[in-house]
């Protein structure tokens, strides 16, 4: 019943500003505050074709509340009007999104939806609430009408609530989630009718996602459509206090938002209702944000639709794996259908500190509210602090900040050439830079010109001269290539994109000696390996080598911003004069604040040491896997490559096999799976990842070879 590529159904928002059934007056203001706060625009920004259709605001009773009998008259009129409005919206093929008000409005919302569905079948209903809401005027303890909508929807209670046009609910297709407060009469009433109830202890034990999956299966089975009603008091009031009834120990709103993403691909989702938002209790606006988050989670575009949209409007310079992510936290990511994945890529080390690390987010938001950009035509108060911390951390005199690793590589190339002419004395325009086969330093025209990857060069010439390639890991080849015109040797201490290729022991130390003897700059591209990734601050430290220049990027931006730098001593950096090189955004106060905090975080949490310990453990775990598809497992720290036998399987297929099991990695050169999780990843999560890799590749081997590893 899924239609992932169907045109998105329009969403029509109905606000019902009612407190006729509630014990307080606050929820009556909720829909208007949401509307005036740009609720419709929030949904549209995430691709939901939403329109605010109407705001129903019945006359509110003045304190003290009149007797229940008098309020029932007003409630009946409101529910009939709401049912007519919702049925009319649903009849057009749109999705009604009803925002309350107190929960008594549910008796109108769902009777109207059921009426519209009746020619095709029955309505299933998922009720997410702290309470059972199944009282009648005869059983209520409090006299609050908002505790009566479910009984009315089942055909029991005051006629003002039961006589609304439309069929009663089928109790076998009614499911509760999150219940933790009720009276005995309600429970007995629902149990006698066979209603399924997931109480909070079961939700905690099994996890909300698993419970929601089971609940949705029940309400979809044999029905013409289903609806979801969310009462905000289902949330833990410590996390979301902007609701009518403050009940502790409820659902985590983030867990609910993640779980509601599962509804996106359900083309039989008939309507969504969110009620009991109380603005006067929403001191910081978190309640309004969560209401929008819940609606966007359930009603947003599917993976297939978003991928099709990207393919239609974007250049085809990437072939991403079949997933669309919407949220990240720590070492985990969630896709737009609510599935969770362990991030074993870290955006090529850019997310070394995990997704949305609180310290980095705080540094970003505080600085963004103060000053983000001036350009380097002026100084700012954050860049000096970052430069001092960066140079002190690495032990160099100076750093030149730019935005991306590619820019930092280009900066290093310019520095090396000018140094060759002004310091070494190489004749003008004759400087050479030696690079390695299998290198990946970026994709600018200059850089791809010295790549050994045919695709990177195809169609982009003519290329900049002055580069010579030698085999990676071959010191004798370097010795043979050095000439009086050689300015620099540019290398990666571990070739990441080249397949997690680790050079022979002693190679780098000998290269350093050769360059020193020939008066050639040794420049390390540590964009992917730097800042703790391999178990040392810099990967060059594994051989005790201190390059003349270091290129940094990726992790320096904390996974939040593009930040990069070329770091060197005065002997190299002195070649730059004002106007020689620049970047409008390079060294801006916003990126400087984030990079400064990232460097502090790296030291405070001993992440390089952590990468060394966890990396050795995970590497050993992968190396223990006996599987005919695996040729080799190699790595250093938390940068590990698993090479596959390409005669039997392509690494892209293996990556998709792992992705389907919640493990996110990436193929490199068709033959290697890359494992480079955030440095903050939990040991238990890595253990789980090892099990997933073993099980997934065993399954793949059975399918390919027909035998069990």
XYZ file of C-alpha atoms in Angstrom:
709
model
C 0.000 0.000 0.000
C 2.987 2.257 -0.419
C 3.304 4.786 -3.226
C 6.764 6.324 -2.790
C 6.807 8.019 -6.191
C 3.195 9.187 -6.281
C 2.769 12.973 -6.358
C 2.770 14.290 -2.796
C -0.732 14.646 -1.445
C -1.638 18.188 -0.437
C -1.990 18.828 3.282
C -4.817 21.044 4.540
C -4.371 22.408 8.057
C -7.391 22.860 10.291
C -6.823 24.665 13.571
C -9.380 24.059 16.320
C -8.845 26.542 19.125
C -11.065 24.915 21.704
C -10.843 24.396 25.464
C -14.483 23.341 25.832
C -13.463 19.941 27.145
C -10.255 20.806 29.030
C -9.560 21.633 32.677
C -7.524 24.723 31.665
C -7.971 27.457 29.071
C -4.450 27.341 27.581
C -4.928 24.902 24.664
C -7.507 27.170 23.032
C -4.704 29.560 22.049
C -2.494 26.826 20.591
C -3.673 26.680 16.963
C -3.645 30.447 16.503
C -0.131 30.731 17.940
C 1.065 27.949 15.660
C -0.516 29.568 12.624
C 0.892 33.011 13.385
C 4.289 31.485 14.137
C 4.712 30.236 10.567
C 3.667 26.606 11.006
C 2.559 26.289 7.386
C 5.841 27.746 6.149
C 7.822 25.274 8.269
C 6.123 22.379 6.547
C 6.568 23.864 3.096
C 10.298 24.326 3.690
C 10.708 20.563 4.060
C 8.757 19.743 0.909
C 5.217 19.306 2.272
C 2.544 21.032 0.132
C 0.686 22.431 3.133
C -2.006 25.103 3.216
C -3.678 26.516 6.290
C -7.356 26.032 5.462
C -9.263 27.323 8.442
C -9.066 28.233 12.106
C -12.137 27.257 14.115
C -12.409 29.139 17.397
C -15.679 28.500 19.268
C -16.675 30.861 22.032
C -14.638 29.845 25.060
C -16.297 29.561 28.457
C -15.219 32.101 31.034
C -13.993 30.996 34.450
C -15.389 29.311 36.341
C -16.364 26.550 33.909
C -20.118 26.135 33.479
C -21.635 22.717 34.226
C -20.813 19.827 31.890
C -24.321 19.746 30.462
C -23.991 23.316 29.195
C -20.550 22.677 27.738
C -21.788 19.571 25.944
C -24.022 21.702 23.756
C -21.040 23.742 22.548
C -18.926 20.634 22.137
C -21.572 18.944 19.999
C -21.822 21.884 17.620
C -18.031 22.117 17.323
C -17.590 18.403 16.656
C -20.208 18.382 13.914
C -18.598 21.370 12.185
C -15.146 19.817 12.478
C -16.315 16.447 11.139
C -17.856 18.153 8.110
C -14.659 20.158 7.484
C -12.368 17.144 7.771
C -14.583 14.903 5.640
C -14.709 17.529 2.907
C -10.902 17.838 2.891
C -10.416 14.088 2.760
C -12.956 13.769 -0.054
C -10.708 15.970 -2.222
C -7.772 13.572 -1.800
C -5.878 15.886 0.556
C -4.616 14.924 4.025
C -6.321 16.770 6.890
C -3.851 17.933 9.534
C -5.880 18.928 12.589
C -4.243 21.015 15.294
C -6.094 21.323 18.629
C -7.196 22.488 21.155
C -8.130 19.922 23.716
C -8.471 16.256 22.778
C -12.251 16.225 22.750
C -11.967 17.393 19.133
C -10.832 13.859 18.230
C -14.461 12.759 18.330
C -15.107 15.110 15.408
C -11.873 14.611 13.469
C -12.085 10.846 13.277
C -15.842 10.583 12.751
C -15.400 12.882 9.755
C -12.490 10.865 8.347
C -14.384 7.604 8.899
C -17.372 9.058 7.033
C -15.210 9.937 4.025
C -13.587 6.481 4.022
C -16.842 4.565 4.534
C -17.524 3.827 0.843
C -14.176 2.003 0.673
C -14.046 0.458 4.142
C -13.266 1.165 7.777
C -10.862 3.524 9.538
C -7.973 2.332 11.715
C -6.820 4.714 14.432
C -3.561 5.015 16.352
C -4.056 7.038 19.568
C -0.767 8.287 21.114
C -1.654 9.553 24.562
C -0.835 9.331 28.264
C -4.531 8.699 28.952
C -7.185 6.325 27.693
C -9.782 9.070 27.030
C -12.574 6.467 27.175
C -14.887 7.930 29.824
C -18.559 8.768 29.470
C -20.503 11.397 31.420
C -21.534 8.576 33.744
C -18.003 7.309 34.512
C -15.860 10.442 34.471
C -14.059 11.284 37.685
C -13.041 14.794 36.713
C -15.954 15.958 34.604
C -13.541 16.949 31.827
C -15.014 16.245 28.399
C -11.567 15.852 26.792
C -11.401 12.471 28.542
C -14.367 11.137 26.524
C -13.589 11.114 22.747
C -12.660 7.435 22.357
C -15.813 6.185 24.081
C -17.804 8.476 21.805
C -15.997 7.179 18.697
C -16.950 3.664 19.783
C -20.589 4.808 20.035
C -20.855 5.190 23.815
C -21.500 8.411 25.757
C -23.383 11.671 25.423
C -25.463 11.969 22.276
C -23.846 15.326 21.475
C -20.631 13.364 20.898
C -21.984 10.088 19.508
C -24.563 11.398 17.047
C -22.058 12.936 14.629
C -22.592 11.617 11.112
C -20.266 8.761 10.279
C -19.525 5.187 11.358
C -18.213 4.176 14.762
C -14.652 2.908 15.057
C -13.921 -0.807 14.928
C -12.318 -1.479 18.349
C -10.115 -4.154 16.790
C -8.552 -1.409 14.648
C -7.940 1.023 17.515
C -4.479 1.004 19.138
C -3.052 3.078 21.980
C 0.631 3.910 22.539
C 2.200 5.523 25.610
C -0.581 5.115 28.165
C 0.472 5.655 31.773
C -2.530 7.270 33.528
C -6.116 5.944 33.591
C -9.140 5.075 35.717
C -10.350 1.480 36.141
C -13.615 2.166 34.331
C -11.817 3.179 31.145
C -9.525 0.170 31.134
C -12.378 -2.249 31.739
C -14.437 -0.600 28.989
C -11.654 -0.910 26.392
C -10.531 -4.390 27.375
C -14.090 -5.652 27.079
C -14.026 -4.535 23.435
C -10.611 -5.965 22.601
C -8.763 -2.663 22.093
C -4.970 -3.048 21.914
C -3.064 -0.881 24.434
C 0.715 -0.463 24.602
C 1.423 0.866 28.083
C 4.636 2.763 28.785
C 6.505 -0.127 30.464
C 6.182 -2.149 27.258
C 7.177 0.829 25.130
C 10.332 1.311 27.226
C 11.170 -2.394 27.139
C 10.717 -2.899 23.405
C 11.505 0.545 22.069
C 9.040 2.989 20.536
C 9.996 2.142 16.946
C 9.165 -1.544 17.338
C 5.898 -0.780 19.127
C 4.860 1.748 16.499
C 5.591 -0.724 13.712
C 3.301 -3.297 15.342
C 0.614 -0.712 16.026
C 0.636 0.568 12.448
C 0.386 -2.987 11.128
C -2.761 -3.500 13.227
C -4.510 -0.299 12.174
C -3.649 -0.837 8.489
C -4.692 -4.475 8.291
C -7.981 -4.720 6.412
C -8.831 -1.029 6.683
C -9.402 1.558 3.981
C -7.039 3.957 5.722
C -5.702 4.891 9.119
C -5.208 7.992 11.191
C -2.845 9.062 13.950
C -3.803 11.279 16.877
C -0.983 12.663 19.030
C -1.778 14.185 22.410
C 1.280 16.107 23.572
C 0.790 14.854 27.117
C 2.077 11.511 25.799
C 5.494 13.180 25.943
C 7.600 13.281 29.068
C 6.610 16.603 30.617
C 10.242 17.264 31.549
C 11.050 17.325 27.812
C 7.830 18.937 26.600
C 5.926 20.860 29.292
C 3.769 22.861 26.848
C 0.709 20.653 27.235
C -2.523 20.455 29.231
C -1.818 17.513 31.553
C 1.730 17.276 32.854
C 2.384 13.562 33.275
C 5.986 12.398 33.983
C 7.900 9.464 32.488
C 6.413 9.671 29.014
C 7.754 9.404 25.504
C 10.885 11.196 24.421
C 9.728 13.644 21.727
C 12.786 12.908 19.591
C 12.016 9.191 19.717
C 8.464 9.912 18.594
C 9.607 12.169 15.762
C 12.027 9.485 14.559
C 9.308 6.822 14.722
C 6.690 8.931 12.930
C 8.951 9.076 9.868
C 7.760 5.532 9.195
C 4.393 6.924 8.137
C 5.780 8.770 5.113
C 5.566 5.824 2.768
C 2.031 4.872 3.838
C -0.302 6.074 1.115
C -3.253 5.014 3.279
C -2.472 7.556 5.999
C -5.827 9.334 6.046
C -5.231 12.161 8.527
C -3.011 13.406 11.343
C -4.118 15.159 14.518
C -1.903 16.874 17.126
C -3.583 18.350 20.189
C -3.216 20.083 23.550
C -0.377 22.476 22.773
C -0.411 25.182 25.484
C 1.576 28.261 24.409
C 1.657 29.838 27.871
C 3.753 26.883 29.053
C 6.100 27.041 26.061
C 8.695 29.444 27.437
C 11.402 28.703 24.859
C 9.311 27.705 21.839
C 10.289 24.031 22.064
C 6.657 22.897 22.135
C 5.798 24.644 18.867
C 8.952 23.226 17.306
C 8.008 19.698 18.312
C 4.487 20.046 16.903
C 6.050 21.010 13.575
C 8.622 18.193 13.873
C 5.893 15.589 14.430
C 3.872 16.810 11.463
C 6.907 17.006 9.180
C 8.088 13.555 10.251
C 4.814 11.886 9.320
C 3.910 13.882 6.225
C 7.263 14.624 4.585
C 8.507 13.259 1.238
C 9.758 9.675 0.901
C 13.264 8.447 0.116
C 12.274 7.607 -3.462
C 10.666 10.988 -4.046
C 13.610 12.934 -2.634
C 16.112 10.903 -4.652
C 14.074 11.457 -7.801
C 13.892 15.182 -7.046
C 17.665 15.350 -6.568
C 18.270 13.415 -9.781
C 15.900 15.684 -11.689
C 17.331 19.014 -10.523
C 20.949 18.234 -9.610
C 24.025 17.560 -11.697
C 24.802 13.853 -11.910
C 28.316 14.088 -10.478
C 27.491 11.684 -7.625
C 25.869 8.271 -7.445
C 24.822 8.165 -3.776
C 23.779 4.973 -2.044
C 19.982 4.478 -1.857
C 19.236 6.306 1.384
C 18.224 9.854 2.363
C 19.256 11.001 5.830
C 17.368 13.569 7.847
C 18.979 13.546 11.302
C 22.210 12.630 13.009
C 23.247 12.309 16.626
C 26.588 11.024 17.828
C 27.600 8.060 15.693
C 24.066 7.412 14.401
C 21.981 8.654 11.487
C 18.249 8.390 10.755
C 16.730 8.313 7.286
C 13.486 9.950 6.207
C 11.561 6.742 6.885
C 12.847 6.623 10.467
C 15.388 3.812 10.045
C 18.575 4.112 12.116
C 22.125 3.540 10.813
C 25.551 3.409 12.433
C 27.757 5.885 10.597
C 30.957 4.114 9.588
C 31.991 6.840 7.152
C 32.067 10.088 9.169
C 31.780 11.999 5.880
C 35.379 10.992 5.037
C 36.499 12.079 8.562
C 34.647 15.401 8.498
C 32.337 14.098 11.247
C 35.114 12.762 13.465
C 33.417 14.266 16.536
C 30.056 12.714 15.732
C 26.909 14.363 14.472
C 25.744 17.503 16.267
C 28.199 17.312 19.149
C 26.680 19.608 21.820
C 29.891 21.552 22.397
C 30.369 22.230 18.707
C 26.717 23.102 18.107
C 26.862 25.508 21.031
C 30.009 27.150 19.659
C 28.359 27.448 16.238
C 25.064 28.899 17.424
C 26.598 31.325 19.901
C 29.022 32.680 17.318
C 26.390 32.766 14.555
C 24.293 35.024 16.739
C 27.240 37.331 17.315
C 29.272 37.590 14.090
C 29.653 35.190 11.182
C 31.629 36.923 8.434
C 33.649 40.064 7.757
C 36.107 38.772 5.088
C 39.847 38.847 5.681
C 39.942 42.492 4.680
C 39.463 42.980 8.431
C 40.515 41.071 11.508
C 38.026 39.324 13.769
C 38.307 38.270 17.395
C 37.944 34.498 16.846
C 40.580 33.763 14.210
C 43.603 34.625 16.400
C 42.477 32.189 19.087
C 41.973 29.380 16.584
C 45.308 30.001 14.862
C 47.177 29.903 18.160
C 45.517 26.679 19.252
C 46.047 25.029 15.851
C 49.729 25.910 15.534
C 50.432 25.030 19.163
C 48.635 21.688 18.834
C 50.668 20.677 15.782
C 53.925 22.420 16.687
C 54.230 24.741 13.683
C 54.767 28.476 13.411
C 51.869 29.521 11.206
C 48.606 28.439 9.595
C 46.788 29.769 6.547
C 43.027 29.142 6.920
C 40.797 28.328 3.962
C 37.502 26.504 3.530
C 38.026 23.075 1.999
C 40.751 20.485 1.816
C 41.046 21.127 -1.910
C 41.754 24.807 -1.236
C 44.358 23.848 1.345
C 46.070 21.563 -1.188
C 46.088 24.357 -3.754
C 47.529 26.658 -1.082
C 50.300 24.163 -0.367
C 51.101 23.849 -4.075
C 51.412 27.621 -4.414
C 53.570 27.810 -1.302
C 55.867 25.054 -2.564
C 56.348 26.650 -5.959
C 57.018 30.124 -4.634
C 59.391 28.703 -2.045
C 61.250 26.898 -4.834
C 61.724 30.134 -6.768
C 62.394 32.567 -3.925
C 64.302 30.360 -1.473
C 65.730 27.315 -3.278
C 66.544 29.188 -6.466
C 64.767 27.033 -9.029
C 64.583 28.841 -12.388
C 61.266 30.551 -13.089
C 58.404 28.251 -14.151
C 60.538 25.092 -13.882
C 59.571 23.899 -10.399
C 58.331 20.328 -10.139
C 56.224 18.652 -7.487
C 56.328 14.884 -7.020
C 53.099 13.053 -6.178
C 52.058 9.405 -5.810
C 50.068 7.034 -7.959
C 46.648 6.416 -6.447
C 46.589 9.869 -4.864
C 43.429 11.770 -4.057
C 44.005 15.415 -3.201
C 40.772 16.865 -4.576
C 39.123 17.525 -7.901
C 40.230 20.965 -9.070
C 41.609 21.094 -12.605
C 45.175 21.370 -11.324
C 44.818 18.446 -8.940
C 43.079 16.030 -11.309
C 45.836 16.790 -13.786
C 48.247 14.755 -11.666
C 45.737 12.064 -10.678
C 46.278 8.480 -11.848
C 42.505 7.925 -11.988
C 41.441 8.124 -15.630
C 37.887 9.215 -14.852
C 39.082 12.219 -12.851
C 41.055 13.447 -15.881
C 38.752 12.485 -18.727
C 37.500 15.558 -20.561
C 39.036 18.188 -18.267
C 42.399 18.982 -19.929
C 44.646 20.690 -20.741
C 46.304 20.301 -17.365
C 48.838 22.287 -15.403
C 52.384 21.035 -15.997
C 55.045 20.579 -13.334
C 54.003 17.329 -11.644
C 55.631 13.895 -11.649
C 54.002 10.707 -10.326
C 55.806 7.848 -8.641
C 54.511 4.588 -7.120
C 53.083 4.983 -3.618
C 55.256 3.382 -0.946
C 58.382 3.203 -3.142
C 61.201 5.282 -1.634
C 63.640 4.256 -4.359
C 61.273 5.759 -6.933
C 61.303 9.017 -4.997
C 65.098 9.023 -4.875
C 65.225 8.534 -8.651
C 62.672 11.275 -9.314
C 64.320 14.029 -7.283
C 66.091 16.733 -9.324
C 67.455 20.200 -8.573
C 64.112 21.543 -9.815
C 62.033 19.523 -7.368
C 60.116 21.848 -5.052
C 58.126 19.365 -2.955
C 56.971 15.819 -2.428
C 53.190 15.821 -1.804
C 51.820 12.625 -0.293
C 49.102 11.055 1.849
C 50.468 9.043 4.799
C 47.607 6.602 4.175
C 45.749 6.717 0.878
C 42.112 6.849 1.956
C 40.244 7.204 -1.302
C 42.906 5.035 -2.916
C 41.649 2.074 -0.892
C 43.024 2.568 2.660
C 46.511 1.828 1.346
C 49.177 1.822 4.062
C 52.788 2.217 2.894
C 55.549 -0.173 4.010
C 57.098 0.448 7.404
C 59.972 2.914 7.189
C 58.867 4.353 3.837
C 57.896 7.746 5.160
C 60.980 8.127 7.351
C 63.228 7.406 4.368
C 61.230 9.830 2.176
C 61.775 12.508 4.803
C 65.528 11.882 4.766
C 65.647 12.001 0.973
C 63.753 15.291 0.859
C 65.937 16.813 3.547
C 69.109 15.864 1.684
C 67.754 17.245 -1.607
C 66.369 20.456 -0.048
C 62.838 19.472 -1.055
C 59.716 20.259 0.947
C 57.893 17.286 2.462
C 54.176 18.130 2.410
C 51.643 15.794 3.998
C 48.007 15.783 2.951
C 46.327 14.868 6.247
C 42.855 16.060 5.259
C 41.387 12.616 5.954
C 44.003 11.148 8.288
C 44.682 14.155 10.492
C 43.341 15.167 13.904
C 43.239 11.767 15.563
C 41.790 9.544 12.865
C 44.657 7.012 12.803
C 45.321 6.995 16.549
C 47.814 9.873 16.500
C 47.196 13.574 16.068
C 48.787 13.266 12.620
C 49.311 10.003 10.759
C 52.919 11.012 10.030
C 53.663 10.650 13.726
C 53.499 6.866 13.421
C 56.977 7.062 11.862
C 58.181 10.034 13.867
C 58.140 12.271 10.795
C 57.536 16.024 10.981
C 56.683 17.302 7.471
C 57.613 20.785 6.328
C 53.935 21.473 5.686
C 50.669 19.828 6.681
C 47.327 20.091 4.904
C 44.281 19.817 7.178
C 40.537 19.844 6.570
C 37.470 17.665 7.171
C 37.557 17.162 10.953
C 38.754 20.718 11.560
C 35.203 21.928 10.872
C 33.681 19.646 13.491
C 31.227 18.201 10.991
C 29.369 21.518 10.932
C 31.279 23.781 8.542
C 33.928 23.459 5.825
C 37.194 24.490 7.506
C 40.706 23.731 6.287
C 44.234 25.047 6.677
C 47.787 24.779 5.443
C 50.191 24.664 8.367
C 53.953 25.229 8.125
C 56.911 26.994 9.708
C 58.125 30.489 8.883
C 60.684 29.080 6.459
C 57.831 28.097 4.133
C 55.035 30.479 5.069
C 57.218 33.581 4.650
C 56.790 33.339 0.875
C 53.250 34.720 1.099
C 52.790 38.470 0.944
C 49.488 40.391 1.187
C 47.537 39.742 -1.994
C 49.384 36.530 -2.919
C 46.567 34.305 -1.733
C 43.181 34.728 -0.129
C 39.694 33.464 0.589
C 36.638 35.538 1.435
C 35.302 32.936 3.859
C 38.642 31.510 4.965
C 39.242 32.241 8.643
C 35.808 33.754 9.172
C 34.756 34.126 12.822
C 32.077 31.447 12.598
C 34.355 28.728 11.243
C 37.157 29.858 13.550
C 34.942 29.455 16.607
C 33.931 25.943 15.554
C 37.468 24.867 14.629
C 38.839 26.219 17.902
C 36.273 24.233 19.865
C 36.911 21.125 17.747
C 40.612 21.251 18.573
C 39.825 21.720 22.256
C 37.399 18.808 22.147
C 39.988 16.590 20.471
C 42.366 17.168 23.374
C 39.834 17.178 26.207
C 38.289 13.843 25.247
C 41.596 12.188 24.237
C 40.067 11.172 20.935
C 43.313 10.255 19.192
C 44.112 7.794 21.968
C 40.566 6.505 21.812
C 40.876 5.932 18.063
C 44.053 3.920 18.626
C 42.401 1.631 21.182
C 39.057 1.156 19.463
C 40.645 0.908 16.040
C 42.924 -1.937 17.084
C 39.947 -3.769 18.585
C 37.743 -3.323 15.521
C 40.533 -4.167 13.096
C 41.165 -7.433 14.952
C 37.428 -8.195 14.907
C 37.221 -7.788 11.135
C 40.402 -9.749 10.549
C 38.878 -12.725 12.390
C 36.068 -13.019 9.816
C 36.544 -16.062 7.620
C 34.797 -15.401 4.328
C 35.797 -16.232 0.744
C 34.733 -12.760 -0.400
C 37.393 -11.056 1.770
C 40.925 -10.643 0.431
C 42.440 -8.434 3.150
C 41.549 -6.209 6.091
C 43.976 -3.376 6.803
C 43.984 -0.097 8.635
C 45.323 2.147 11.328
C 43.292 3.610 14.153
C 39.708 4.146 13.052
C 40.560 4.153 9.347
C 40.083 0.602 8.108
C 39.605 -0.932 4.680
C 38.132 -4.337 3.898
C 39.221 -5.452 0.444
C 36.883 -7.789 -1.427
C 37.494 -10.281 -4.193
C 36.078 -8.360 -7.145
C 35.900 -11.540 -9.213
C 33.037 -12.526 -6.917
C 31.498 -9.342 -5.625
C 31.568 -5.619 -6.227
C 32.147 -3.433 -3.159
C 29.191 -1.253 -4.105
C 26.859 -4.243 -3.769
C 28.438 -5.140 -0.426
C 27.963 -1.557 0.801
C 24.282 -1.717 -0.114
C 24.028 -5.090 1.654
C 25.359 -3.486 4.834
C 23.189 -0.402 4.410
C 20.077 -2.567 4.362
C 21.127 -3.836 7.805
C 21.667 -0.396 9.297
C 25.413 -0.092 8.762
C 26.536 2.835 6.663
C 29.814 2.508 4.794
C 31.074 3.255 1.285
C 32.868 1.446 -1.485
C 36.205 2.713 -2.759
C 37.479 1.825 -6.236
C 34.946 -1.011 -6.544
C 37.012 -3.271 -4.295
C 37.280 -1.837 -0.770
C 34.733 -1.156 1.948
C 35.738 1.782 4.088
C 35.181 1.812 7.871
C 35.891 5.165 9.516
C 33.324 5.872 12.254
C 33.253 9.014 14.387
C 35.997 8.938 16.999
C 33.326 9.135 19.711
C 31.700 5.850 18.619
C 30.832 3.499 21.483
C 32.750 0.252 21.877
C 29.482 -1.704 21.980
C 28.399 -0.130 18.692
C 31.635 -1.210 17.040
C 31.101 -4.737 18.351
C 27.631 -4.690 16.820
C 29.093 -3.396 13.558
C 31.551 -6.284 13.462
C 28.725 -8.770 13.863
C 26.711 -7.082 11.114
C 29.658 -7.158 8.707
C 30.243 -10.844 9.375
C 26.578 -11.790 9.016
C 25.960 -9.646 5.939
C 29.013 -10.894 4.061
C 28.203 -14.488 5.024
C 24.724 -14.035 3.565
C 26.196 -12.447 0.442
C 28.701 -15.284 0.073
C 25.931 -17.881 0.316
C 23.996 -16.172 -2.421
C 27.021 -15.747 -4.679
C 28.981 -18.950 -4.118
C 26.200 -21.194 -2.856
C 28.294 -22.237 0.150
C 28.481 -21.245 3.810
C 31.703 -19.482 4.887
